[in-house]
Short mmCIF file of C-alpha atoms in Angstrom, two decimals:
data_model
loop_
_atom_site.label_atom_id
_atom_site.label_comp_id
_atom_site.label_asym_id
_atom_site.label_seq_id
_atom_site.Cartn_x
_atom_site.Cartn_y
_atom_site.Cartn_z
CA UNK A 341 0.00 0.00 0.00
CA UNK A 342 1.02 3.42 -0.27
CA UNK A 343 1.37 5.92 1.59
CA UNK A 344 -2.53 7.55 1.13
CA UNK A 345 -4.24 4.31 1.11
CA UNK A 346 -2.36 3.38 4.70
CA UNK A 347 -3.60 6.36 6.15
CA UNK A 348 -6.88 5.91 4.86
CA UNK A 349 -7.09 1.99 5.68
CA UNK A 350 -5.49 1.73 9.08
CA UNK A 351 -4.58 5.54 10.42
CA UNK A 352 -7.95 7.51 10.01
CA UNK A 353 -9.78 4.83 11.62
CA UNK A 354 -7.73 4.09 14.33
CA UNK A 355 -8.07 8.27 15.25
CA UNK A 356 -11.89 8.18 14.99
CA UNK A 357 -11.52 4.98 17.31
CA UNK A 358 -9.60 6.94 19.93
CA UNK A 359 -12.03 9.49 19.76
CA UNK A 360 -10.54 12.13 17.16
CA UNK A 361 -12.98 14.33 15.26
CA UNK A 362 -15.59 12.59 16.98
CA UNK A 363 -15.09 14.12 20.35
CA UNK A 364 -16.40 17.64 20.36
CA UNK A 365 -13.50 20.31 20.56
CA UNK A 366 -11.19 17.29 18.53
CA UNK A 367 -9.73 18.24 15.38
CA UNK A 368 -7.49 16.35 12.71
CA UNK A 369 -5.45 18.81 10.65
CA UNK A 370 -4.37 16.84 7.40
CA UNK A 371 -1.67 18.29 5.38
CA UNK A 372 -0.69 21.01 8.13
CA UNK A 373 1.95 23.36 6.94
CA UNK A 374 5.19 23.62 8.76
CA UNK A 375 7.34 25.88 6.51
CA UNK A 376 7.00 27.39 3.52
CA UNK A 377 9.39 25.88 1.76
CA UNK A 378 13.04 27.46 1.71
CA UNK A 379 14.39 30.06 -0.93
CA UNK A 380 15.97 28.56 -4.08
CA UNK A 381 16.71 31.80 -6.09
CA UNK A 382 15.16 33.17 -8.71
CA UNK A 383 11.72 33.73 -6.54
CA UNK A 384 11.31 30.04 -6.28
CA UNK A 385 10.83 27.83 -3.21
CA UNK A 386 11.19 24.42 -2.84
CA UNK A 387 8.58 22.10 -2.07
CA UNK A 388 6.85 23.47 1.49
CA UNK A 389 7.08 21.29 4.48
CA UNK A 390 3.44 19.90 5.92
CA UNK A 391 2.81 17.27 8.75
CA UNK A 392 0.68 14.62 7.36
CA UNK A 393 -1.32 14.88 11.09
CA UNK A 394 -1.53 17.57 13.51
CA UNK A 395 -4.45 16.38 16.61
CA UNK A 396 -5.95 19.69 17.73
CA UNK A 397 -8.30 20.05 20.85
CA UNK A 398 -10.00 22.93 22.54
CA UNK A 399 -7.86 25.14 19.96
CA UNK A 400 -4.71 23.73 20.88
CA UNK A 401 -1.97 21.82 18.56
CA UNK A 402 -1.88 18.73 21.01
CA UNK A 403 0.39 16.22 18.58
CA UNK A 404 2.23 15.34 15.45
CA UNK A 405 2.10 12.48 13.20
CA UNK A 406 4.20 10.87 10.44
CA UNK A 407 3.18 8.55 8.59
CA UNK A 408 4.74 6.47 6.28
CA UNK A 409 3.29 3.61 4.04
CA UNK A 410 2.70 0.24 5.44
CA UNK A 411 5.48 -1.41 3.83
CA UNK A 412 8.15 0.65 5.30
CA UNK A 413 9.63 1.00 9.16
CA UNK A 414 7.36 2.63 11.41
CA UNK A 415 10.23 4.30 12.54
CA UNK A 416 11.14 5.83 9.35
CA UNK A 417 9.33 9.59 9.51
CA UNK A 418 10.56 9.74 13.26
CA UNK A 419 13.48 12.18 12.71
CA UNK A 420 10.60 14.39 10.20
CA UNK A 421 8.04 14.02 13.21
CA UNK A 422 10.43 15.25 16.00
CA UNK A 423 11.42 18.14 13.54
CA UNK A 424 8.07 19.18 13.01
CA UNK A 425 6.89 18.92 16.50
CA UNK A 426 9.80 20.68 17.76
CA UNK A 427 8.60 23.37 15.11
CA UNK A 428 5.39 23.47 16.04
CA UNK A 429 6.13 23.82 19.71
CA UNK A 430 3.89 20.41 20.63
CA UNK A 431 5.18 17.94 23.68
CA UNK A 432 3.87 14.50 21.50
CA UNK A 433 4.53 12.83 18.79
CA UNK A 434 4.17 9.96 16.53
CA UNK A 435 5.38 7.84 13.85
CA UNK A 436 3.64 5.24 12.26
CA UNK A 437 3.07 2.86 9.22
CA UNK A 438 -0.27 2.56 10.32
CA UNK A 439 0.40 -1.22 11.52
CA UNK A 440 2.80 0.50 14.43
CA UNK A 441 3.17 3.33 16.32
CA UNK A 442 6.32 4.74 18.10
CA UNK A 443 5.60 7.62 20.15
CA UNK A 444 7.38 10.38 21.51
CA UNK A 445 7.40 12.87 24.87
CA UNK A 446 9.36 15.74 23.54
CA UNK A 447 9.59 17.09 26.91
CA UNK A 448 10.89 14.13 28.77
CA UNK A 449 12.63 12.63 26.07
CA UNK A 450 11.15 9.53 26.63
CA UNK A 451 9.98 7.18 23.80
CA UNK A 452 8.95 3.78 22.44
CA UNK A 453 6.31 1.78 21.36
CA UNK A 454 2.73 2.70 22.17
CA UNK A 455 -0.27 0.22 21.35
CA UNK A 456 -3.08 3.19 20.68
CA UNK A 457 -3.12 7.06 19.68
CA UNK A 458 -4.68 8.78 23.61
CA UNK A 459 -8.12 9.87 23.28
CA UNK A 460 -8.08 13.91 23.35
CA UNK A 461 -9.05 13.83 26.66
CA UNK A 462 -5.82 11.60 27.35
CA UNK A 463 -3.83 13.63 25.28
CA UNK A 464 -4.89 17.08 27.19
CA UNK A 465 -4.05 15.41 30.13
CA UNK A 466 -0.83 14.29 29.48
CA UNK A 467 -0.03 17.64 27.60
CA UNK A 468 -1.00 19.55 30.70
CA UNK A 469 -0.66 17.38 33.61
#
């Protein structure tokens, strides 16, 4: 599978089953622009840089998420997912081929292997504990 057809088979639903864009005051931002790209000369700009998921609640960015296609490491957006969380200022993120998912505390740079994306309730929580 590729890349759009692993988020649509096994990523979407797994964030509707934890709750996301279900729960009111959730939010999944698709495509969510990080930069605009840098300067290249000549007035151009390479290619902008977007998250593939940013998990908003109550008007907050709460989370990243990189996905890659289900045929490659779950692991292998993680160094794109820390970049663009660290950009967008958010504590959590993830990394996932939609059959795995390897999350990440930001602030206590602890990580590893978690079995579910947290419910927006979980995920305010844990983002202001």
């Amino acid at each position: 599978m590729n890349e759009a057809e692993t988020k649509a088979y096994y990523i979407d639903p797994a964030l509707r089953k934890a709750g996301w864009g279900v729960v009111e005051g959730s939010r999944i931002r698709m495509e969510f622009p990080i930069t605009q790209g840098r300067l290249i000369g000549g007035g151009q700009r390479s290619a902008p840089s977007k998250a593939d998921y940013v998990l908003q609640y109550r008007n907050r960015n709460l989370a990243v998420i990189e996905a890659k296609s289900d045929e490659k490491g779950y692991t292998d957006g993680l160094a794109q997912a820390k970049d663009y969380a660290e950009r967008l200022q958010v504590r959590y993120t993830y990394s996932t081929n939609g059959k795995q998912i390897y999350g990440v505390d930001m602030l206590e740079v602890s990580e590893g292997d978690v079995p579910k994306y947290p419910t927006p309730d979980e995920l305010w929580n844990m983002t202001f504990e």
